PDB file of C-alpha atoms in Angstrom:
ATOM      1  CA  UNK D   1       0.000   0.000   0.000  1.00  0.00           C
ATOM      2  CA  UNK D   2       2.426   2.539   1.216  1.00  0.00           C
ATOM      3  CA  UNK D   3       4.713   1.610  -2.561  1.00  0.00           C
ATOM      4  CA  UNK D   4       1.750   2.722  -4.510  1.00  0.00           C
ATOM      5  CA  UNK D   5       1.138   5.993  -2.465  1.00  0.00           C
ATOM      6  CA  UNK D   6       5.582   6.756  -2.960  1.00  0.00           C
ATOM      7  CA  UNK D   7       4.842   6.319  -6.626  1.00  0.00           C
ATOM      8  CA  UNK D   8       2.189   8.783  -6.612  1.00  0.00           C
ATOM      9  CA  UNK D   9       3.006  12.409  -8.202  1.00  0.00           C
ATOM     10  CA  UNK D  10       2.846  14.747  -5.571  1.00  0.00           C
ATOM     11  CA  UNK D  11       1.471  17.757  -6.368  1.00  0.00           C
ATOM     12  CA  UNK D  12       0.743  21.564  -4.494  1.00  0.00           C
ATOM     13  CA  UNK D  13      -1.629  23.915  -6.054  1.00  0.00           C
ATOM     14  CA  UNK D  14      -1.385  27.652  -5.704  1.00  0.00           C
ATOM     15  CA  UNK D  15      -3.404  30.098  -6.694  1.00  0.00           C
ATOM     16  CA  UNK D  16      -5.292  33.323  -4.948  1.00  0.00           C
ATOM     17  CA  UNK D  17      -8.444  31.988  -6.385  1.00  0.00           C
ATOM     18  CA  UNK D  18     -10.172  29.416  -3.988  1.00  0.00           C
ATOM     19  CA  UNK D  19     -12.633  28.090  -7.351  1.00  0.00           C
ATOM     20  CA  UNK D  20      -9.488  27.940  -9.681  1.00  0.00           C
ATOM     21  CA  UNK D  21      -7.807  26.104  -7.265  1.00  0.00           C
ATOM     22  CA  UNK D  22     -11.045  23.755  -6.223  1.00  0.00           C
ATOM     23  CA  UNK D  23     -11.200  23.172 -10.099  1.00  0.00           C
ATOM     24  CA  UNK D  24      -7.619  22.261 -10.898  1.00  0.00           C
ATOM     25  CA  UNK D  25      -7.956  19.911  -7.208  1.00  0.00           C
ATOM     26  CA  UNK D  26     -11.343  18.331  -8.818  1.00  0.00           C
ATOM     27  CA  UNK D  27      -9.388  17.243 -11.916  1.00  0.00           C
ATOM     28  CA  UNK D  28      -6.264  16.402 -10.673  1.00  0.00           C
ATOM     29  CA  UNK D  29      -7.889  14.048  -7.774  1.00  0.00           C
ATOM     30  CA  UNK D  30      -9.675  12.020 -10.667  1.00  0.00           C
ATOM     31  CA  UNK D  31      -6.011  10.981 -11.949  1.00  0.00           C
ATOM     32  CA  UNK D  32      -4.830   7.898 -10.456  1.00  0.00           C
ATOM     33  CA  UNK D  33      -1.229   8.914 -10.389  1.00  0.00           C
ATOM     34  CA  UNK D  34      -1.720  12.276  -8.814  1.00  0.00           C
ATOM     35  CA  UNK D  35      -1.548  12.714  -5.051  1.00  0.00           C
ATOM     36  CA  UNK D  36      -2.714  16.789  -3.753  1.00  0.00           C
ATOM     37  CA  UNK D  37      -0.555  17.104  -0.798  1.00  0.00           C
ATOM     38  CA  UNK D  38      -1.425  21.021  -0.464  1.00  0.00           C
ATOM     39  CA  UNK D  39      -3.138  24.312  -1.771  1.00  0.00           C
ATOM     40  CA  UNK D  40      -2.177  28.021  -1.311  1.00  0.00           C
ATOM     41  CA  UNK D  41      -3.207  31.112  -2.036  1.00  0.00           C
ATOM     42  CA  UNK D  42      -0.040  33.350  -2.119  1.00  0.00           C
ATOM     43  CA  UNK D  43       3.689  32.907  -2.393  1.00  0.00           C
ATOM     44  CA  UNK D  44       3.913  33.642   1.024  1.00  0.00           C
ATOM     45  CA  UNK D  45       1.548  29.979   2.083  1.00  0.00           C
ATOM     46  CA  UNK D  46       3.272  28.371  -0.826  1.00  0.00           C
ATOM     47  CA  UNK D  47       7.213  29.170   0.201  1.00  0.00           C
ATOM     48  CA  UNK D  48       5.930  27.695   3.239  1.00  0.00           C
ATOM     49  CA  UNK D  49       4.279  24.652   2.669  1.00  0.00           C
ATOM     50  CA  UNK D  50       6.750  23.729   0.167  1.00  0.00           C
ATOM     51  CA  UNK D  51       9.711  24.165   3.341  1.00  0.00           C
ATOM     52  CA  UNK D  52       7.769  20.921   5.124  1.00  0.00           C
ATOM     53  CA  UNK D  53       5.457  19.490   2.390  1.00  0.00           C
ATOM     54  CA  UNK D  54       6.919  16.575   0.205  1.00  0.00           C
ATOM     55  CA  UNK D  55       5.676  17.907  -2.930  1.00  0.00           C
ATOM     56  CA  UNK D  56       7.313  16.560  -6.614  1.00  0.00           C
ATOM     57  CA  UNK D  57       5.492  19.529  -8.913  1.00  0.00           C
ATOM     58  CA  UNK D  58       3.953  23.244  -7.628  1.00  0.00           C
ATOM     59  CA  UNK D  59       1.666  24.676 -10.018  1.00  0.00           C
ATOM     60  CA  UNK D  60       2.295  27.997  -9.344  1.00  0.00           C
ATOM     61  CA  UNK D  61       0.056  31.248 -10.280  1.00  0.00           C
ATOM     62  CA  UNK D  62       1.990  34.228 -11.516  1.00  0.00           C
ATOM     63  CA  UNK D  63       0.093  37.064  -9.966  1.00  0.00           C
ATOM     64  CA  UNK D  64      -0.657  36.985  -6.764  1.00  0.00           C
ATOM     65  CA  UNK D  65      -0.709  39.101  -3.575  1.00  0.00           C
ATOM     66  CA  UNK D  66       1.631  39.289  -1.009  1.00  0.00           C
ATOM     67  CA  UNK D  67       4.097  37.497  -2.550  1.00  0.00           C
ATOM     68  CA  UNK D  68       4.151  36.956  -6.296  1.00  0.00           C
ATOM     69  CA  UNK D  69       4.531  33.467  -8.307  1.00  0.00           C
ATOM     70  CA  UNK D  70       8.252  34.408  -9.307  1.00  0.00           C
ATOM     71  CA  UNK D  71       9.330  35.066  -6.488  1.00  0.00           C
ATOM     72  CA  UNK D  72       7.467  32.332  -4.411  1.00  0.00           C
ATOM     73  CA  UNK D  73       9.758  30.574  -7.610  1.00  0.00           C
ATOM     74  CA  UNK D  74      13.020  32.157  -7.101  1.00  0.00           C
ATOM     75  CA  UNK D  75      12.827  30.859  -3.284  1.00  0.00           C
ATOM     76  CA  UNK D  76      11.256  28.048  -3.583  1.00  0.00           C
ATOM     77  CA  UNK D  77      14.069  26.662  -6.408  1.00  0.00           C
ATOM     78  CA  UNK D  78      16.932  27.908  -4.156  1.00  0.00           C
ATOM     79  CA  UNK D  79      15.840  26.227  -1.010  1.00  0.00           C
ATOM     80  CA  UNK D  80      14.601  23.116  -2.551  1.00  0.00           C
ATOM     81  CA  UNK D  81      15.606  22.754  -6.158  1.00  0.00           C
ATOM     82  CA  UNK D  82      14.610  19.128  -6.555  1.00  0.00           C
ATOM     83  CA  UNK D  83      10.847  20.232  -7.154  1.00  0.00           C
ATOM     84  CA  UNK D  84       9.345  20.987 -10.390  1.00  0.00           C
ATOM     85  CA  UNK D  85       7.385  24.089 -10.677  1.00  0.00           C
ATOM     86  CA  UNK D  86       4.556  24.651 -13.494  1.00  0.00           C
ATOM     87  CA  UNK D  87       3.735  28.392 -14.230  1.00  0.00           C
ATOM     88  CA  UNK D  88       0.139  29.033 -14.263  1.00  0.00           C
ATOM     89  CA  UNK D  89      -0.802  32.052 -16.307  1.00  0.00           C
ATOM     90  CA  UNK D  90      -3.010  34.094 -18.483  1.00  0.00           C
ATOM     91  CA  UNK D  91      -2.037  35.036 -22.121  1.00  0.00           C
ATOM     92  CA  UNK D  92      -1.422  38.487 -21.707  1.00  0.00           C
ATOM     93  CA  UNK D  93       1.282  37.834 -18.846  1.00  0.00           C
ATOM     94  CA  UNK D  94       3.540  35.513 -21.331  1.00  0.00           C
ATOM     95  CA  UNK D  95       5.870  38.810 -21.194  1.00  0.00           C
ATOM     96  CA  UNK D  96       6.792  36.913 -18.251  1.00  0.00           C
ATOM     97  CA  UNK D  97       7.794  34.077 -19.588  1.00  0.00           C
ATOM     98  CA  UNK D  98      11.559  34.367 -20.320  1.00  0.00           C
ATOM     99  CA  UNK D  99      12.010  35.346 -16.401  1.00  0.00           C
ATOM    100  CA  UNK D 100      10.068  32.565 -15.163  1.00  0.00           C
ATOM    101  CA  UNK D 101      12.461  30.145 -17.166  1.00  0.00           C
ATOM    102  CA  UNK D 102      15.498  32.013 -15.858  1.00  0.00           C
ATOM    103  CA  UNK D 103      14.168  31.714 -11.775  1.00  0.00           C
ATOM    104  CA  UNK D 104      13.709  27.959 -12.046  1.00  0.00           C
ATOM    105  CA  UNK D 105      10.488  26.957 -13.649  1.00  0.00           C
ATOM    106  CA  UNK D 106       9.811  23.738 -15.460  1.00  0.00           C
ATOM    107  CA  UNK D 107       6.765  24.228 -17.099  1.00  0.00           C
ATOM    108  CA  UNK D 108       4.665  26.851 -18.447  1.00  0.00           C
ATOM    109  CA  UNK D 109       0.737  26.650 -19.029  1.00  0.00           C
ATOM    110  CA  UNK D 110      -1.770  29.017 -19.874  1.00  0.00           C
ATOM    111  CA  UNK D 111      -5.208  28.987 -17.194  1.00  0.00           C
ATOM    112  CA  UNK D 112      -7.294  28.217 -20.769  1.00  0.00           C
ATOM    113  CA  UNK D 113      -5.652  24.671 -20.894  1.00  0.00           C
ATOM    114  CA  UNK D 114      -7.765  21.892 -21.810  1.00  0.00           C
ATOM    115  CA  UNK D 115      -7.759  18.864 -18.582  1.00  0.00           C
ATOM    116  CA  UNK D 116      -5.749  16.418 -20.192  1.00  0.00           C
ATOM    117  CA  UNK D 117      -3.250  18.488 -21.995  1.00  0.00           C
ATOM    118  CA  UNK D 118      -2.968  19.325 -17.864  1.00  0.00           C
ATOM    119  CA  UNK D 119      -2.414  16.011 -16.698  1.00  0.00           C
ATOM    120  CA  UNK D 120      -0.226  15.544 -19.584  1.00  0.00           C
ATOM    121  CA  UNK D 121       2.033  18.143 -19.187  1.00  0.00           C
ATOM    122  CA  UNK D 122       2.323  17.240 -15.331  1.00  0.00           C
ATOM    123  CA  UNK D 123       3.364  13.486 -16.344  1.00  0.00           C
ATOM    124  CA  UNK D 124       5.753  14.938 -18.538  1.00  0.00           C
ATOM    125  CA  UNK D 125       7.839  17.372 -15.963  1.00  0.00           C
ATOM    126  CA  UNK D 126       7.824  14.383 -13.274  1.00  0.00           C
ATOM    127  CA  UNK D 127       9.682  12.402 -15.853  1.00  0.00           C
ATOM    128  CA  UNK D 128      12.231  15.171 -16.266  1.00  0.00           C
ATOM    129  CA  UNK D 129      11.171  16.595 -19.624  1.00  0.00           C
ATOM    130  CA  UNK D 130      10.308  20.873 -19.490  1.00  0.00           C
ATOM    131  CA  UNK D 131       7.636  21.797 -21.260  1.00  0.00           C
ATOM    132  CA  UNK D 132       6.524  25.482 -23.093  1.00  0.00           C
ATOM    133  CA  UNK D 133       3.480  25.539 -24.835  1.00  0.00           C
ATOM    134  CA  UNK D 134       4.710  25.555 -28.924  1.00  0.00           C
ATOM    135  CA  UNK D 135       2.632  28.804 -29.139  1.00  0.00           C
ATOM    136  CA  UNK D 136       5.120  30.338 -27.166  1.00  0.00           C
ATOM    137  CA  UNK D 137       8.035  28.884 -28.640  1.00  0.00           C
ATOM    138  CA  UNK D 138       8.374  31.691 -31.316  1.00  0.00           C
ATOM    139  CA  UNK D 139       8.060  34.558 -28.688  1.00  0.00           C
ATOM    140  CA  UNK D 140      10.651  32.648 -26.363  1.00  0.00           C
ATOM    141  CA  UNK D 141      13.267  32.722 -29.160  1.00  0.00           C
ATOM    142  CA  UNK D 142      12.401  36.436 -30.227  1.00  0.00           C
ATOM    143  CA  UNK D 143      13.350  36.932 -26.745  1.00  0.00           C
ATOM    144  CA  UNK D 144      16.542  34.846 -26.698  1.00  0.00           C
ATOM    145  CA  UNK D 145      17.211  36.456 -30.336  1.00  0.00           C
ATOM    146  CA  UNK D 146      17.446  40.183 -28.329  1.00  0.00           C
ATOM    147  CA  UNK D 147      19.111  38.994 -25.453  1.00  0.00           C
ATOM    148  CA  UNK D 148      22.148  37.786 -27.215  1.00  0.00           C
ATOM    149  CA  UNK D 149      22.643  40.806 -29.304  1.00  0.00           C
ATOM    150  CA  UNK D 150      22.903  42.821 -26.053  1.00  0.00           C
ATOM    151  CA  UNK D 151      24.659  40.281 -24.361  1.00  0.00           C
ATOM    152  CA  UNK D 152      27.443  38.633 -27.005  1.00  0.00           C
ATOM    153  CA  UNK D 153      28.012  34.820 -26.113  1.00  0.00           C
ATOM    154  CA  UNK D 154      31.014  33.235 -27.530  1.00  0.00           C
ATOM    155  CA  UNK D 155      29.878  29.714 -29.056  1.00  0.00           C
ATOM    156  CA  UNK D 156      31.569  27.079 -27.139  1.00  0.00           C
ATOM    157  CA  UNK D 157      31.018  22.953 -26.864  1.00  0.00           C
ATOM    158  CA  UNK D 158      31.428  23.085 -23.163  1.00  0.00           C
ATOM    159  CA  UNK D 159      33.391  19.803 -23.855  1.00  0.00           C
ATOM    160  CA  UNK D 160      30.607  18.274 -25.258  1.00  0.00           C
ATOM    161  CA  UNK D 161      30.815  14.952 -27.397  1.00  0.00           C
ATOM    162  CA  UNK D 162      29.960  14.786 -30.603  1.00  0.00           C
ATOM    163  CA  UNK D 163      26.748  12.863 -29.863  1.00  0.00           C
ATOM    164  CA  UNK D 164      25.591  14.626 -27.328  1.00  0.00           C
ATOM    165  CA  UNK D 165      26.085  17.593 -29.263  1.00  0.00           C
ATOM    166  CA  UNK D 166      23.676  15.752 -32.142  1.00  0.00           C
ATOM    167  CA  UNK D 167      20.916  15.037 -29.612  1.00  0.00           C
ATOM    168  CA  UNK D 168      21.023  18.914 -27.729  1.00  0.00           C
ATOM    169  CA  UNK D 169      20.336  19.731 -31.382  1.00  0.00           C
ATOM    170  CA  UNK D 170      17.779  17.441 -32.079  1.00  0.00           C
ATOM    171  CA  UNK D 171      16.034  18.781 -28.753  1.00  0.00           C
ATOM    172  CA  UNK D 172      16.219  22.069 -29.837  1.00  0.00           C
ATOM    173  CA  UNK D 173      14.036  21.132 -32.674  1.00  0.00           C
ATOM    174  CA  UNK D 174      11.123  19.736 -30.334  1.00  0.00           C
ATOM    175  CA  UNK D 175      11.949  16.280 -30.570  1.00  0.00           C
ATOM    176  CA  UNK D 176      11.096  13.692 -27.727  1.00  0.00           C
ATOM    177  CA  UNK D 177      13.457  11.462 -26.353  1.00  0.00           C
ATOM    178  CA  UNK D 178      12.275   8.288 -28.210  1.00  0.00           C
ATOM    179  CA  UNK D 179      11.804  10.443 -31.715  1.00  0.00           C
ATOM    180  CA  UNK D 180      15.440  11.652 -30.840  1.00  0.00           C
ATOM    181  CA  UNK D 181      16.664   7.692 -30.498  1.00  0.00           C
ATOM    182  CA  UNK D 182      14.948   7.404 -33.751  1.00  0.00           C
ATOM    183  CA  UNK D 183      16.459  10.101 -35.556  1.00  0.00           C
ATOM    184  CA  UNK D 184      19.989   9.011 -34.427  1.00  0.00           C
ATOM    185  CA  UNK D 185      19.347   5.001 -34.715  1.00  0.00           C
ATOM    186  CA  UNK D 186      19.964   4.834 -30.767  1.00  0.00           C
ATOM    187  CA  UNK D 187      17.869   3.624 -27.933  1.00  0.00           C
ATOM    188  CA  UNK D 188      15.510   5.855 -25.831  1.00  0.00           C
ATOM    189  CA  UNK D 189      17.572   5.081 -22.816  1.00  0.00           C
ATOM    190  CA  UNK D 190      20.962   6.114 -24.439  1.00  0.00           C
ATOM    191  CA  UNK D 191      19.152   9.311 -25.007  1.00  0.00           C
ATOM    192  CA  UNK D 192      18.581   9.993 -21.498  1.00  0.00           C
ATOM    193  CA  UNK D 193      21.782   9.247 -20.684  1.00  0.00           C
ATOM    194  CA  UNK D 194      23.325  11.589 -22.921  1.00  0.00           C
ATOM    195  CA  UNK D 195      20.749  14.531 -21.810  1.00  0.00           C
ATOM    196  CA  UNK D 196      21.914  13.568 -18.274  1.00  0.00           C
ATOM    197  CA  UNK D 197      25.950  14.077 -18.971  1.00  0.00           C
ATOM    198  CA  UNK D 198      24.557  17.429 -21.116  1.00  0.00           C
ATOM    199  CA  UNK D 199      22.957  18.146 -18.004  1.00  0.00           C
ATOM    200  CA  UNK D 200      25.733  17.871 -15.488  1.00  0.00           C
ATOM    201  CA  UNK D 201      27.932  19.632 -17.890  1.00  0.00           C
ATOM    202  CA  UNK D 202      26.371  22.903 -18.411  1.00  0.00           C
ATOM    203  CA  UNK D 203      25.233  22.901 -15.387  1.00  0.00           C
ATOM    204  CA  UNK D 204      21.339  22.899 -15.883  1.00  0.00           C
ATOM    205  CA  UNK D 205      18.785  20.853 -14.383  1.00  0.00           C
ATOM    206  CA  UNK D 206      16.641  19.672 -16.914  1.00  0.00           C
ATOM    207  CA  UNK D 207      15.489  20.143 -20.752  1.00  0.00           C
ATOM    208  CA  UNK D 208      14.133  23.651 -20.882  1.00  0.00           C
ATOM    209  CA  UNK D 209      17.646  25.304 -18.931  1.00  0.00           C
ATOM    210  CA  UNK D 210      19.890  23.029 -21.444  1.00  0.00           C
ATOM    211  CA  UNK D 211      17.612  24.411 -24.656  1.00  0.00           C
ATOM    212  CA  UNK D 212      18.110  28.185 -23.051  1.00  0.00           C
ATOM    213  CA  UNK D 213      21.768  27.916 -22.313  1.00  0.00           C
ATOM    214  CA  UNK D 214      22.429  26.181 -25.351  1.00  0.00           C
ATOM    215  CA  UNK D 215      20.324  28.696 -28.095  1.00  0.00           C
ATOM    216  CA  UNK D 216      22.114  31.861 -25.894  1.00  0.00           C
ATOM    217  CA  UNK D 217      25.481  30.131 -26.113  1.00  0.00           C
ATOM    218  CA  UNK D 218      24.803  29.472 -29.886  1.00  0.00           C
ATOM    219  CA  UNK D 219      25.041  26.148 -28.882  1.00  0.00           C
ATOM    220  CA  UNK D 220      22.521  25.040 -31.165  1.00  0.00           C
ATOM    221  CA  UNK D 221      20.768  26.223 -34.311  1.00  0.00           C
ATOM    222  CA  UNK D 222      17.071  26.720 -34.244  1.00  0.00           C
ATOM    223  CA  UNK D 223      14.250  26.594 -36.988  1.00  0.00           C
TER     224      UNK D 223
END
């Protein structure tokens, strides 16, 4: 009994609207795999639930009094940056979006998201993959594009192999880990491998950081 509940996602919800949050709680409780192990409804609660809650993934409202979502983030990440937070947001706050990624965040979602896509994107981030909604992809990389002409990188492999440089490309083109095996006639798990070792060495925790650091090194060349 007590191996099924471990296996369970563990998941905080916070937002400063008590029938948001009821809503997202009413869908998530209907998925097997999910476990809520706490609601807030500021940064302030959430910073503070997360310090003796065992959560896996916060989904985390942007705007919100007292303390905001990014900085509940920024906090949150430093003290315990093992958990996996999910921006929740509205469209016209994706400006937003680029300092989110930068504080920590593993996922981004807009409040309009259908259920499953939900439940799908959680799944995802508690396997380790990010995930940005392709509709912002363009604006992210408009972003990234200005950045780097204030801020000149110097394009470097950051020692790299040769492989792992192939699949960091491949991810930068939206590929999944088992399309990526399949693209480079190599096993799924051999992929995760080499996104851990391109993990470790720039220094990033999981797929969205590596595709930032890697596009603002000019790491990698993007469509």
């Amino acid at each position: 009994m007590s191996n099924v509940k471990k296996n369970k996602i563990r998941v905080m919800i916070v937002d400063d609207h008590p029938l948001l949050r009821e809503g997202i709680i009413k869908i998530l409780s209907l998925e097997p795999s999910f476990e809520i192990v706490g609601e807030a409804e500021d940064g302030a609660q959430a910073i503070e639930l997360a310090r003796t809650t065992d959560v896996d993934i916060i989904l985390m409202d942007v705007n919100m009094p007292n303390i905001n979502g990014i900085v509940a983030t920024k906090i949150i990440k430093k003290e315990k940056p093992g958990i996996n937070i999910i921006a929740l947001t509205i469209h016209n706050q994706e400006e937003y979006l680029f300092e989110l990624i930068r504080c920590g965040i593993s996922g981004y979602v807009l409040k309009d998201v259908r259920p499953d896509e939900l439940i799908m994107t959680i799944k995802k981030i508690a396997k380790g993959q990010g995930f940005i909604p392709p509709s912002l992809t363009p604006r992210l990389f408009e972003e990234l594009s200005r950045l780097s002409k204030q801020e000149v990188e110097v394009a470097e492999d950051y020692n790299l192999t040769a492989r792992e440089q192939e699949v960091l490309q491949e991810m930068a083109q939206g590929l999944s880990n088992k399309e990526i095996g399949e693209k480079l006639f190599i096993s799924e798990k051999t992929v995760k491998n080499h996104l851990t070792n391109i993990f470790q060495k720039l220094e990033v925790n999981d797929r969205t950081q590596a595709l930032l650091f890697a596009i603002k090194h000019g790491m990698v060349i993007t469509k």
